[in-house]
GROMACS .gro file of C-alpha atoms in nm:
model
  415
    1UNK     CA    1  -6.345   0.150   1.810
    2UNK     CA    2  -6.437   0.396   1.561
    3UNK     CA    3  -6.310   0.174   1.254
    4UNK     CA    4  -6.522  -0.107   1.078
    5UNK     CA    5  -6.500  -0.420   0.990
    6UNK     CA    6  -6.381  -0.367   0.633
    7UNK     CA    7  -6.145  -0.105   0.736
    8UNK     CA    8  -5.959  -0.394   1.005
    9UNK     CA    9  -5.984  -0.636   0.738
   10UNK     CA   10  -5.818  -0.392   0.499
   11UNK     CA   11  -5.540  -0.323   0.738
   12UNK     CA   12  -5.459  -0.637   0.863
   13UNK     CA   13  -5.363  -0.742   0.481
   14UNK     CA   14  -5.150  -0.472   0.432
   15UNK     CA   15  -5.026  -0.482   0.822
   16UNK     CA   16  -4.893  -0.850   0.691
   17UNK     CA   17  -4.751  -0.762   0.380
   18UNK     CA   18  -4.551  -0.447   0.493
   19UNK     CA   19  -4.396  -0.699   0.799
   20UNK     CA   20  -4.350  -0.933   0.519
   21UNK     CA   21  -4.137  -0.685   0.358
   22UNK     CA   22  -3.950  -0.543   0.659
   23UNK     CA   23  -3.815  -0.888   0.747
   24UNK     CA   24  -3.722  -0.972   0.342
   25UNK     CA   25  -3.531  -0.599   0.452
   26UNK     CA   26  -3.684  -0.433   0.165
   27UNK     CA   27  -3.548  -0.065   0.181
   28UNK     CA   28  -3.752   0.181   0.405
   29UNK     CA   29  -3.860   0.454   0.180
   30UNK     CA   30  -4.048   0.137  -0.044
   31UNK     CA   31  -4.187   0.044   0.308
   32UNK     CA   32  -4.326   0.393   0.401
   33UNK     CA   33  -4.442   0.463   0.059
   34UNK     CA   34  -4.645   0.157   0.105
   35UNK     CA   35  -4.761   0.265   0.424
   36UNK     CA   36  -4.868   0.588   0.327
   37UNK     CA   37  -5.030   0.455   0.059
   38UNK     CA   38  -5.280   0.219   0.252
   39UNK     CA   39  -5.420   0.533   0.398
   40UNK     CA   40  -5.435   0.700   0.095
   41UNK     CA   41  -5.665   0.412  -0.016
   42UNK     CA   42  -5.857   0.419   0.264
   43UNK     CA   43  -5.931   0.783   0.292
   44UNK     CA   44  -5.977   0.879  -0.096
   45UNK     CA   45  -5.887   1.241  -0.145
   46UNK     CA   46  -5.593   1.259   0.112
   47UNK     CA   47  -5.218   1.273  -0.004
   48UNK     CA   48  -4.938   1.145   0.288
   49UNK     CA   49  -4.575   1.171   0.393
   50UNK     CA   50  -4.375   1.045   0.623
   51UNK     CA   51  -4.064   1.258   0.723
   52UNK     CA   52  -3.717   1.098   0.909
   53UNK     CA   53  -3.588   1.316   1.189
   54UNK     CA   54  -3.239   1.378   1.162
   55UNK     CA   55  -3.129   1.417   1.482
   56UNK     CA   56  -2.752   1.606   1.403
   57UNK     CA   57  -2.894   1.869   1.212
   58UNK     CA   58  -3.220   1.898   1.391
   59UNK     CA   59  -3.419   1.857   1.115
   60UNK     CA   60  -3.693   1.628   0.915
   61UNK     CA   61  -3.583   1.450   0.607
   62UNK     CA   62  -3.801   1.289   0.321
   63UNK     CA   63  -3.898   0.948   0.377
   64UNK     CA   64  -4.192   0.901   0.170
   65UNK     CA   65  -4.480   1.088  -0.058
   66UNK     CA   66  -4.669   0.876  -0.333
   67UNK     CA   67  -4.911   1.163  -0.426
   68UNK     CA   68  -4.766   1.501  -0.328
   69UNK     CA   69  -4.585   1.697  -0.581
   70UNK     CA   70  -4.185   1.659  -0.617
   71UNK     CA   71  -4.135   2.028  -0.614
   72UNK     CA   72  -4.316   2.055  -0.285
   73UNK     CA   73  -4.128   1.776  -0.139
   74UNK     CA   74  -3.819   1.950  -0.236
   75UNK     CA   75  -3.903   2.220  -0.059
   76UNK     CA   76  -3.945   2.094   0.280
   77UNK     CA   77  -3.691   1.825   0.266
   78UNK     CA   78  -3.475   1.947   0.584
   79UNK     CA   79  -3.755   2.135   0.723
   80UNK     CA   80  -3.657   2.244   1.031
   81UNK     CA   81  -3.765   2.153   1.413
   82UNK     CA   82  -3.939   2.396   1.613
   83UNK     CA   83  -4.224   2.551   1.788
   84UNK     CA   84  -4.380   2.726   1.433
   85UNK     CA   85  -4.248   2.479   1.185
   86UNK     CA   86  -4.571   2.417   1.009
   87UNK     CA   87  -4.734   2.067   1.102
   88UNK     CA   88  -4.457   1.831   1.106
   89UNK     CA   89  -4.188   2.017   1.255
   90UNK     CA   90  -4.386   2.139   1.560
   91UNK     CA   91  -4.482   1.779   1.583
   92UNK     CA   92  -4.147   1.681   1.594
   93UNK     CA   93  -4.069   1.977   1.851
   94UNK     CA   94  -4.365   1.919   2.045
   95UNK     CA   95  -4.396   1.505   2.046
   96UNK     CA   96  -4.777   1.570   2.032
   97UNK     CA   97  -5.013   1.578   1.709
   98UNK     CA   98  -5.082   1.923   1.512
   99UNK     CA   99  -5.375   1.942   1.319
  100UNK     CA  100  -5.400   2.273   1.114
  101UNK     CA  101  -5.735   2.261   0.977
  102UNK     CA  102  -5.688   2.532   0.741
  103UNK     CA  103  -5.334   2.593   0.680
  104UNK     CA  104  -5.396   2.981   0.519
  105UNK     CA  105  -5.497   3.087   0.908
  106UNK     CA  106  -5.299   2.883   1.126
  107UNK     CA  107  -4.958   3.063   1.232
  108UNK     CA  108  -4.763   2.759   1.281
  109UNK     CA  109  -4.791   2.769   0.909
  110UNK     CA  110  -4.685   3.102   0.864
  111UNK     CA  111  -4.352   3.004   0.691
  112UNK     CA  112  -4.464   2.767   0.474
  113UNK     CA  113  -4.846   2.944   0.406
  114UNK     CA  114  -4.746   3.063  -0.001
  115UNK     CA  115  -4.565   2.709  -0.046
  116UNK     CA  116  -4.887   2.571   0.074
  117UNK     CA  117  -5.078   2.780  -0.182
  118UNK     CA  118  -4.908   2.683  -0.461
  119UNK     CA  119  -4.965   2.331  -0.458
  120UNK     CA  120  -5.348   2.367  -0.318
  121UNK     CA  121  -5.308   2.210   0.003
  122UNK     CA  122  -5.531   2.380   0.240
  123UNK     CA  123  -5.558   2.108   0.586
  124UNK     CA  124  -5.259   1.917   0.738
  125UNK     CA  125  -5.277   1.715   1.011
  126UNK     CA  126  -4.923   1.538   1.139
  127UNK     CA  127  -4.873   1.328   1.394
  128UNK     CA  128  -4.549   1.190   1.551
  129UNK     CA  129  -4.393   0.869   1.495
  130UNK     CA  130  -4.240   0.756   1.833
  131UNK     CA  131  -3.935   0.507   1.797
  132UNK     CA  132  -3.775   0.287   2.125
  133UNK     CA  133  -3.637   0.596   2.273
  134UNK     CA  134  -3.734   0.890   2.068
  135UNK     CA  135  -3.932   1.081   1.808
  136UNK     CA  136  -3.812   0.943   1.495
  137UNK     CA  137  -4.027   1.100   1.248
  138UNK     CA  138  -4.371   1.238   1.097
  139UNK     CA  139  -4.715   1.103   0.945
  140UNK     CA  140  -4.872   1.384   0.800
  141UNK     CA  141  -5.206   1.368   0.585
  142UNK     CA  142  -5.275   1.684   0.365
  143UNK     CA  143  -5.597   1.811   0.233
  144UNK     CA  144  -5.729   2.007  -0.067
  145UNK     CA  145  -5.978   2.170   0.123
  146UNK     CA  146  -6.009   2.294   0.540
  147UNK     CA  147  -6.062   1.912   0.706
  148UNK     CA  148  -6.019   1.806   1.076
  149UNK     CA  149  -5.982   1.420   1.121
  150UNK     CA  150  -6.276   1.239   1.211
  151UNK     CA  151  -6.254   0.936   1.480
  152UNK     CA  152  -6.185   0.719   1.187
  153UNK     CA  153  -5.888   0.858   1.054
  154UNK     CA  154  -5.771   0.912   1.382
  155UNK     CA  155  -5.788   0.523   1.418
  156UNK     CA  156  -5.589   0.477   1.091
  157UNK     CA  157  -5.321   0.654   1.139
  158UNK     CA  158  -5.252   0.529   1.514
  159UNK     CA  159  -5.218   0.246   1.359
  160UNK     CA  160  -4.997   0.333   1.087
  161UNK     CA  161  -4.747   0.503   1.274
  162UNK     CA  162  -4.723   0.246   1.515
  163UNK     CA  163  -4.638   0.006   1.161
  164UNK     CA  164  -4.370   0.339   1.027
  165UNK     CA  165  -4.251   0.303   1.374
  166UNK     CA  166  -4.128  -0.016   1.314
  167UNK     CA  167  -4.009   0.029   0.995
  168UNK     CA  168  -3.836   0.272   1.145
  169UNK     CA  169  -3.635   0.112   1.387
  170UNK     CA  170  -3.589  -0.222   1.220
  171UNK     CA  171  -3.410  -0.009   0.982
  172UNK     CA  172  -3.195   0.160   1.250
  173UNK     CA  173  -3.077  -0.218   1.350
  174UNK     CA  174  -3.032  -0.307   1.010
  175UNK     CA  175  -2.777   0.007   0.952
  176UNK     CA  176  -2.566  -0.057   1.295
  177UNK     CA  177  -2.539  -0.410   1.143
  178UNK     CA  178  -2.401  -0.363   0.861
  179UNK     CA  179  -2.150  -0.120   1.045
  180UNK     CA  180  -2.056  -0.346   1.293
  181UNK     CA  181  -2.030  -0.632   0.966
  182UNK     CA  182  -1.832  -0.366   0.733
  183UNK     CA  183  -1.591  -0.285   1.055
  184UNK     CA  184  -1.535  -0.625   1.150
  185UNK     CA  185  -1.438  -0.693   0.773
  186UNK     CA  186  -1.219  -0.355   0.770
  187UNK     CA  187  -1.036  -0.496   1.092
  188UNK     CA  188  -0.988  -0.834   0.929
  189UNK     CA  189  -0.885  -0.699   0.640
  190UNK     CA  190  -0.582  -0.466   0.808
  191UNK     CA  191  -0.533  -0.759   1.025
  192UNK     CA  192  -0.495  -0.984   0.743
  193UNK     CA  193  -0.262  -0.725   0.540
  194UNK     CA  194  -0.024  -0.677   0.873
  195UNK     CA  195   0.006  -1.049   0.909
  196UNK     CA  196   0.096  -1.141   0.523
  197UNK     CA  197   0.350  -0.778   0.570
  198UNK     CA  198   0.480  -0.958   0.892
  199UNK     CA  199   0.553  -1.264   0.670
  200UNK     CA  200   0.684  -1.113   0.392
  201UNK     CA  201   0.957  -0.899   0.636
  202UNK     CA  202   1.054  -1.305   0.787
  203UNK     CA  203   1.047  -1.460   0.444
  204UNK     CA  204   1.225  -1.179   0.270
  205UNK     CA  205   1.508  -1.134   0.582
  206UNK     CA  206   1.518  -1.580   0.556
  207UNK     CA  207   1.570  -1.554   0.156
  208UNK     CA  208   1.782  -1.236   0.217
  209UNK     CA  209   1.991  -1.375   0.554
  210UNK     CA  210   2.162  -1.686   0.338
  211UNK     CA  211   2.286  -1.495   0.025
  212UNK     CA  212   2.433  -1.190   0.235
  213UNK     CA  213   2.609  -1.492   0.449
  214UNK     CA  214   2.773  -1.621   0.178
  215UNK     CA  215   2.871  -1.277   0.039
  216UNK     CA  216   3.016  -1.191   0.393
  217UNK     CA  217   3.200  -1.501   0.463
  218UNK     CA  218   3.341  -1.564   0.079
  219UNK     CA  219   3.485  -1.181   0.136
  220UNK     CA  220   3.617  -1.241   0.472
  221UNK     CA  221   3.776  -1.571   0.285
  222UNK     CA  222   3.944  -1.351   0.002
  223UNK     CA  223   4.057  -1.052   0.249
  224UNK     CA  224   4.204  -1.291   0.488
  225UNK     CA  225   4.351  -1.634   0.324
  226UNK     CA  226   4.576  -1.641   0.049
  227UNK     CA  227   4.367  -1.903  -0.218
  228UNK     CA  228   4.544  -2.058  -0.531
  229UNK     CA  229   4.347  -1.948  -0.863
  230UNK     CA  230   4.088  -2.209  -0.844
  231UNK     CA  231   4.004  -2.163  -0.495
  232UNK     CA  232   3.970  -1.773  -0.546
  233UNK     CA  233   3.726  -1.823  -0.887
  234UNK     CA  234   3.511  -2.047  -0.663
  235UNK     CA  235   3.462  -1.806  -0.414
  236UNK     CA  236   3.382  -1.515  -0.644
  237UNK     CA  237   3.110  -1.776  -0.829
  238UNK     CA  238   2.986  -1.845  -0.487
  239UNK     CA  239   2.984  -1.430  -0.458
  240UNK     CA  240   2.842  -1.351  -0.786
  241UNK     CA  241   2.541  -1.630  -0.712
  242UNK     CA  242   2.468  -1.503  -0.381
  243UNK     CA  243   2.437  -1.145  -0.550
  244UNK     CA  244   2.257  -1.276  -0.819
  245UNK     CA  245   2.002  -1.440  -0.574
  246UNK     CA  246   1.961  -1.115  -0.421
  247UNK     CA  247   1.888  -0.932  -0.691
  248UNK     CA  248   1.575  -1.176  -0.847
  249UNK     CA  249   1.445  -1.146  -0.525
  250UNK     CA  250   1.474  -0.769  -0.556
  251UNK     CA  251   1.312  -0.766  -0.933
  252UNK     CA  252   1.037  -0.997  -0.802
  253UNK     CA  253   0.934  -0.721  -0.542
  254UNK     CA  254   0.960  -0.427  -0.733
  255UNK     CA  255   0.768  -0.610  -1.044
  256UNK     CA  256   0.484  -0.686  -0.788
  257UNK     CA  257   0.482  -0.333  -0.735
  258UNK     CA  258   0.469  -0.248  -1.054
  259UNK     CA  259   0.206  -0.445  -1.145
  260UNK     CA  260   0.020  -0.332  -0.870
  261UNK     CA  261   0.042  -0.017  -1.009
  262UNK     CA  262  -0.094  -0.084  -1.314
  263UNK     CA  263   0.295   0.070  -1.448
  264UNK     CA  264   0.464  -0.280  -1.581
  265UNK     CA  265   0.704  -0.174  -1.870
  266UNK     CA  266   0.644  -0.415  -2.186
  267UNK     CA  267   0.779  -0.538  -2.505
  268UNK     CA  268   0.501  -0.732  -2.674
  269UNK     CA  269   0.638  -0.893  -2.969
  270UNK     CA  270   0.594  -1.211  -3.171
  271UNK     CA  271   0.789  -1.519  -2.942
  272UNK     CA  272   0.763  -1.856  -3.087
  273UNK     CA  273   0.667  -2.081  -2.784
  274UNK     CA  274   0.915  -2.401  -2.822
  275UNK     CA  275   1.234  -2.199  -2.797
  276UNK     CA  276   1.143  -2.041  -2.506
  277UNK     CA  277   1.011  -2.375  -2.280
  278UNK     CA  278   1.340  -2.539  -2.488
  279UNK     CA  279   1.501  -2.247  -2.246
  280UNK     CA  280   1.312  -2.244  -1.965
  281UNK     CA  281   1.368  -2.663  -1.973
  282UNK     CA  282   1.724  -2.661  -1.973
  283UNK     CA  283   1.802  -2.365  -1.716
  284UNK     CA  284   1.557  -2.607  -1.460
  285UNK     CA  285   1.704  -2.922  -1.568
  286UNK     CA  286   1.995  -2.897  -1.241
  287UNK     CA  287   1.710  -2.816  -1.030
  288UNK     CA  288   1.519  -3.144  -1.145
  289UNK     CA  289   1.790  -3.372  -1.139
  290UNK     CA  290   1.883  -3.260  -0.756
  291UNK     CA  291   1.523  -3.286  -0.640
  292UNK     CA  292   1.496  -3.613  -0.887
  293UNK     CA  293   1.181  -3.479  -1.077
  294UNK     CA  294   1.130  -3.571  -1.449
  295UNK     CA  295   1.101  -3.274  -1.707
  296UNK     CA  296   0.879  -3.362  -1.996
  297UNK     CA  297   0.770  -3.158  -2.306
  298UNK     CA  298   0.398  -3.259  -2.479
  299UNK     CA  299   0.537  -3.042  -2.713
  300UNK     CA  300   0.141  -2.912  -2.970
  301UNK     CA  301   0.177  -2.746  -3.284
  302UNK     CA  302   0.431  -2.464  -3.377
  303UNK     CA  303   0.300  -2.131  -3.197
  304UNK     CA  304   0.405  -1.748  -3.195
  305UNK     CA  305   0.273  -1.576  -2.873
  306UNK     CA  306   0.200  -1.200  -2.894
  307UNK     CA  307   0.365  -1.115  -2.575
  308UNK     CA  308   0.687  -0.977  -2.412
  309UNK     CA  309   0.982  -1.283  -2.407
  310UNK     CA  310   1.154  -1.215  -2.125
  311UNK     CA  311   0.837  -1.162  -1.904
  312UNK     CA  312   0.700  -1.549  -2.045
  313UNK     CA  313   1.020  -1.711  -2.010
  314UNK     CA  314   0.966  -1.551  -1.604
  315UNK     CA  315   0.601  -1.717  -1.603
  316UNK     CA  316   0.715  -2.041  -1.714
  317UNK     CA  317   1.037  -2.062  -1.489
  318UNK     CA  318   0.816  -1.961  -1.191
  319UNK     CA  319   0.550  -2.208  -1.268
  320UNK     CA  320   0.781  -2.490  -1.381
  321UNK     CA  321   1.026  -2.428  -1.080
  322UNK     CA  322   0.743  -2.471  -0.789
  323UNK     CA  323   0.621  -2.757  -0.972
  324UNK     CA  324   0.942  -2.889  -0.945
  325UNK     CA  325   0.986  -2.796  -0.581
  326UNK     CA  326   0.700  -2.888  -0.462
  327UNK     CA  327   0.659  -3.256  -0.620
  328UNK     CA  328   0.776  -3.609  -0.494
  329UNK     CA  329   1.095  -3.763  -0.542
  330UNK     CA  330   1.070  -3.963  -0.862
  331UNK     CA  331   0.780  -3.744  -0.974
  332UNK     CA  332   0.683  -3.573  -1.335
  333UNK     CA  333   0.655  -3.223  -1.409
  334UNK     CA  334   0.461  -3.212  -1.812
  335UNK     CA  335   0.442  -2.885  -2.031
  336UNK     CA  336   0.250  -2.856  -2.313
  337UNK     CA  337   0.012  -2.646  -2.512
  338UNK     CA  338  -0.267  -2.654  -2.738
  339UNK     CA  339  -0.413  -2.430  -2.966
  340UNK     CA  340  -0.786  -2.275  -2.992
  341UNK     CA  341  -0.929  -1.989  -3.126
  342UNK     CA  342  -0.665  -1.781  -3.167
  343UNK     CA  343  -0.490  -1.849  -2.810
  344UNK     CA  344  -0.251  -2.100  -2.689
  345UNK     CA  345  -0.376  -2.292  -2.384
  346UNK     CA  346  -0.003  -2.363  -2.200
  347UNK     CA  347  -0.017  -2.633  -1.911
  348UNK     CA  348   0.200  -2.701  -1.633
  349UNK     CA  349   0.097  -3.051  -1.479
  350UNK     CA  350   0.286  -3.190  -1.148
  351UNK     CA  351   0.259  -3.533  -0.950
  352UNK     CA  352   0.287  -3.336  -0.613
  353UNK     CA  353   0.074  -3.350  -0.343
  354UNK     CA  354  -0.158  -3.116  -0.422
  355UNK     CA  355  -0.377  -2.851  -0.218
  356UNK     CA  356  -0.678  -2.869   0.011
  357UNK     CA  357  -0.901  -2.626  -0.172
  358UNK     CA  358  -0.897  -2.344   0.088
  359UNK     CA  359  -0.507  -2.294  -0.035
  360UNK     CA  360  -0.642  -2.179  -0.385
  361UNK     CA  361  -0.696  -1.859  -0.311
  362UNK     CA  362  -0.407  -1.776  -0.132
  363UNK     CA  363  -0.197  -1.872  -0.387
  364UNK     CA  364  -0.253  -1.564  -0.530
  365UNK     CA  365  -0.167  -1.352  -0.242
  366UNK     CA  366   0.154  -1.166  -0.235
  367UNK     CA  367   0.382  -1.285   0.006
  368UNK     CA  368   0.159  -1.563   0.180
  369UNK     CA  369   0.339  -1.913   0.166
  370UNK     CA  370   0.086  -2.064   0.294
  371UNK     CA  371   0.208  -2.100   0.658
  372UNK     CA  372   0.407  -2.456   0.726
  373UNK     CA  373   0.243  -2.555   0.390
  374UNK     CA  374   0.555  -2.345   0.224
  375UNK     CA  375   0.891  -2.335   0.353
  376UNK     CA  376   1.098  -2.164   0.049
  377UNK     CA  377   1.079  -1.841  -0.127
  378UNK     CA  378   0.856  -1.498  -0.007
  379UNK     CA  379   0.531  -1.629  -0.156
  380UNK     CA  380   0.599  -1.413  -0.477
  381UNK     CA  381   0.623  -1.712  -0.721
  382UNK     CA  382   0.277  -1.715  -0.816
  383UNK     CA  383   0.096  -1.397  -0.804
  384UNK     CA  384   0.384  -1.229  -1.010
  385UNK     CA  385   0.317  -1.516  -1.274
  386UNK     CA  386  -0.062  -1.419  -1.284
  387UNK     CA  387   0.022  -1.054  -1.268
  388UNK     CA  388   0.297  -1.083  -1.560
  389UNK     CA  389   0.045  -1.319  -1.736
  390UNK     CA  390  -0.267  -1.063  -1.716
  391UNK     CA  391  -0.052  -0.775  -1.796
  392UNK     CA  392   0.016  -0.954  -2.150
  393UNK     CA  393  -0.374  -0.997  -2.196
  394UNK     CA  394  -0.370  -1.362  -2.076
  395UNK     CA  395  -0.549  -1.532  -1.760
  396UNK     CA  396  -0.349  -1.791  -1.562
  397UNK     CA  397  -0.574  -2.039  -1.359
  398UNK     CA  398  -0.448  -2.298  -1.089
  399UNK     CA  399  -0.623  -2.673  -1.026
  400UNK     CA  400  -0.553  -2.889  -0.775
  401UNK     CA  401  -0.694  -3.219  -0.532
  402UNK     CA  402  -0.505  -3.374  -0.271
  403UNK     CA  403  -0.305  -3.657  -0.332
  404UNK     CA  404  -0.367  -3.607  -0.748
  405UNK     CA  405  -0.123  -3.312  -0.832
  406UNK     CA  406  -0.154  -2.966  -0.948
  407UNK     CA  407  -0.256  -2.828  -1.295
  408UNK     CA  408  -0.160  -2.462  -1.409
  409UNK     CA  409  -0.282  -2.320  -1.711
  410UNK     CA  410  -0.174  -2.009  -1.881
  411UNK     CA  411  -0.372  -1.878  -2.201
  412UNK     CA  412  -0.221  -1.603  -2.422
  413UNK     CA  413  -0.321  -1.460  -2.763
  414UNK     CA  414  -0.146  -1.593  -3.061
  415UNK     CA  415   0.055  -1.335  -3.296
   0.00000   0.00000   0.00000
């Protein structure tokens, strides 16, 4: 073995580090540079580069160059593969080493001889880097002056190229990794989109089915039976509700949409806050008394919200109606707000039975109910309230333990 003692010490540190860093899956050019480098160290006066084949175009790509010029690397960055390409792509071609002692009389250079000129590099000497199952790239060491490699250098650069090598290829796993991982999350992803459409088309055809029922059979009613006056207003206020229904369910969609869109229409005005809770309080006060859930106000100091009135009287009815829904018989649904720098912090506490914390986030996905969790509405309730929320500069933010309730809280300037 034609290398010394201080030479294998020398290696072995930097063999270790560079193996260090492949497995902490530092990114390969920092890995070659370093690996070029420890043979620029060792052999003062030398400049390397390693160069990637690219095996679609046929061609050799930088990889890495501490100490030759940028313009020359420029230059032969997609250098291409053949039988007179210079050093490193008749290395490439060849699969053997090419050592052009003086580059200004060897005709493999004859291309590249000016180029070679320009920057002063007179000797290069490349030598293949051999993957698992092919020729992956280049080790070249240039010269200012004619040089042929002595047993020594010979030595080094076995060595090194073994180390690019596996650089190399460790970084070839790494990349059909991450494709496999970034396809496997692109399949989830569709997958999970054409299951929450598949719910939405049952939900929306379940909300749909029982309104267009009662339309159809209140109709049928009036076109076939003669009613007395009262009989005949019910069934049109059965009629008009069943519309009605349809229609929300219609807005919710298309306001989903449009906030999706980023293309929400607004009115952002002053709206004192007690009116409209007074409002949303007494349109949800049937709904309470059927599902025997207390309404109470913790009513804070007199507020004007900068935002649109109609859109936070929809927030609050959405977030006041599930926790109605979705509480215990005998149960408590509190609203009330507080005010802090120049925002009003509005909460919406229930006694239900709260989530498991891996419902959280899905609360927030359109059209997922939450599987047997959720057996009413199309799962719209609460990401339109977020969406309508963030559209008026506000955040809305959900908390929630099993067995202790659920806690919304919507914050949104103050006029």
């Amino acid at each position: 073995m034609s290398l010394g003692h201080a030479d294998v010490v020398a290696l072995l540190d930097r063999q270790t580090e560079i193996l260090e860093q492949i497995t902490a899956g530092v990114a390969l050019p920092g890995v070659l540079t370093g690996i070029a480098t420890t043979f620029e160290e060792l052999v003062p006066g030398s400049c390397c580069s390693v160069l990637l084949v690219d095996p679609d175009a046929a061609t050799l790509r930088h990889g890495a160059a501490p100490s030759l010029p940028a313009e020359y690397l420029r230059a032969i960055d997609g250098l291409t593969i053949d039988a007179s390409a210079g050093s490193c792509g008749t290395a490439a071609y060849t699969g053997r080493p090419v050592v052009a002692v003086d580059v200004r009389v060897d005709t493999r250079w004859e291309r590249y001889r000016s180029l070679a000129d320009r920057f002063g590099l007179r000797a290069c000497w490349s030598t293949p880097i051999r993957g698992r199952d092919q020729v992956t790239g280049t080790f070249a060491v240039y010269h200012p002056v004619p040089h042929r490699p002595t047993p020594r250098e010979r030595d080094l650069v076995e060595r090194l190229t073994h180390l690019a090598a596996v650089a190399i290829d460790h970084d070839g796993a790494e990349r059909e990794r991450r494709r496999r991982v970034d396809a496997e999350l692109a399949q989830h992803a569709a997958e999970a989109a054409n299951k929450a459409k598949t719910d939405f088309v049952a939900a929306l055809g379940h909300e749909l089915r029982t309104p267009l029922q009662a339309i159809t059979g209140f109709t049928e009613l009036l076109g076939t039976l003669e009613l007395d006056h009262d009989r005949r207003s019910a069934a049109l206020e059965h009629i008009d509700a069943a519309a009605d229904h349809i229609l929300a369910i219609v807005d919710d969609v298309l306001d989903v949409a449009r906030i999706e869109a980023n293309a929400l229409p607004l009115t952002v005005t002053a709206v004192p806050l007690a009116p409209v809770v007074d409002d949303v309080l007494a349109m949800l006060d049937p709904l309470a008394t059927a599902e025997r859930v207390h309404l109470r106000v913790l009513a804070g100091r007199p507020a004007a919200l900068l935002a649109d009135q109609r859109r936070l009287r929809q927030v609050l009815l959405n977030l006041v109606g599930n926790a109605v829904r979705y509480n215990r018989a005998d149960g408590t649904v509190e609203i009330g707000w507080r005010l802090s720098g120049g925002r009003a912090e509005i909460t919406v506490d229930d006694t239900g039975p709260g989530l498991a914390p891996g419902f959280l986030d899905r609360l927030f996905v359109p059209f997922d109910r939450l599987g047997a969790d959720s057996e009413e509405g199309v799962g719209l309730g609460l990401p339109l309230a977020r969406g309508l929320t963030e559209a008026m500069g506000g955040t809305l933010q959900v908390c929630s333990e099993i067995g202790e309730g659920t806690k919304v809280t919507v914050v949104l300037p103050l006029a």
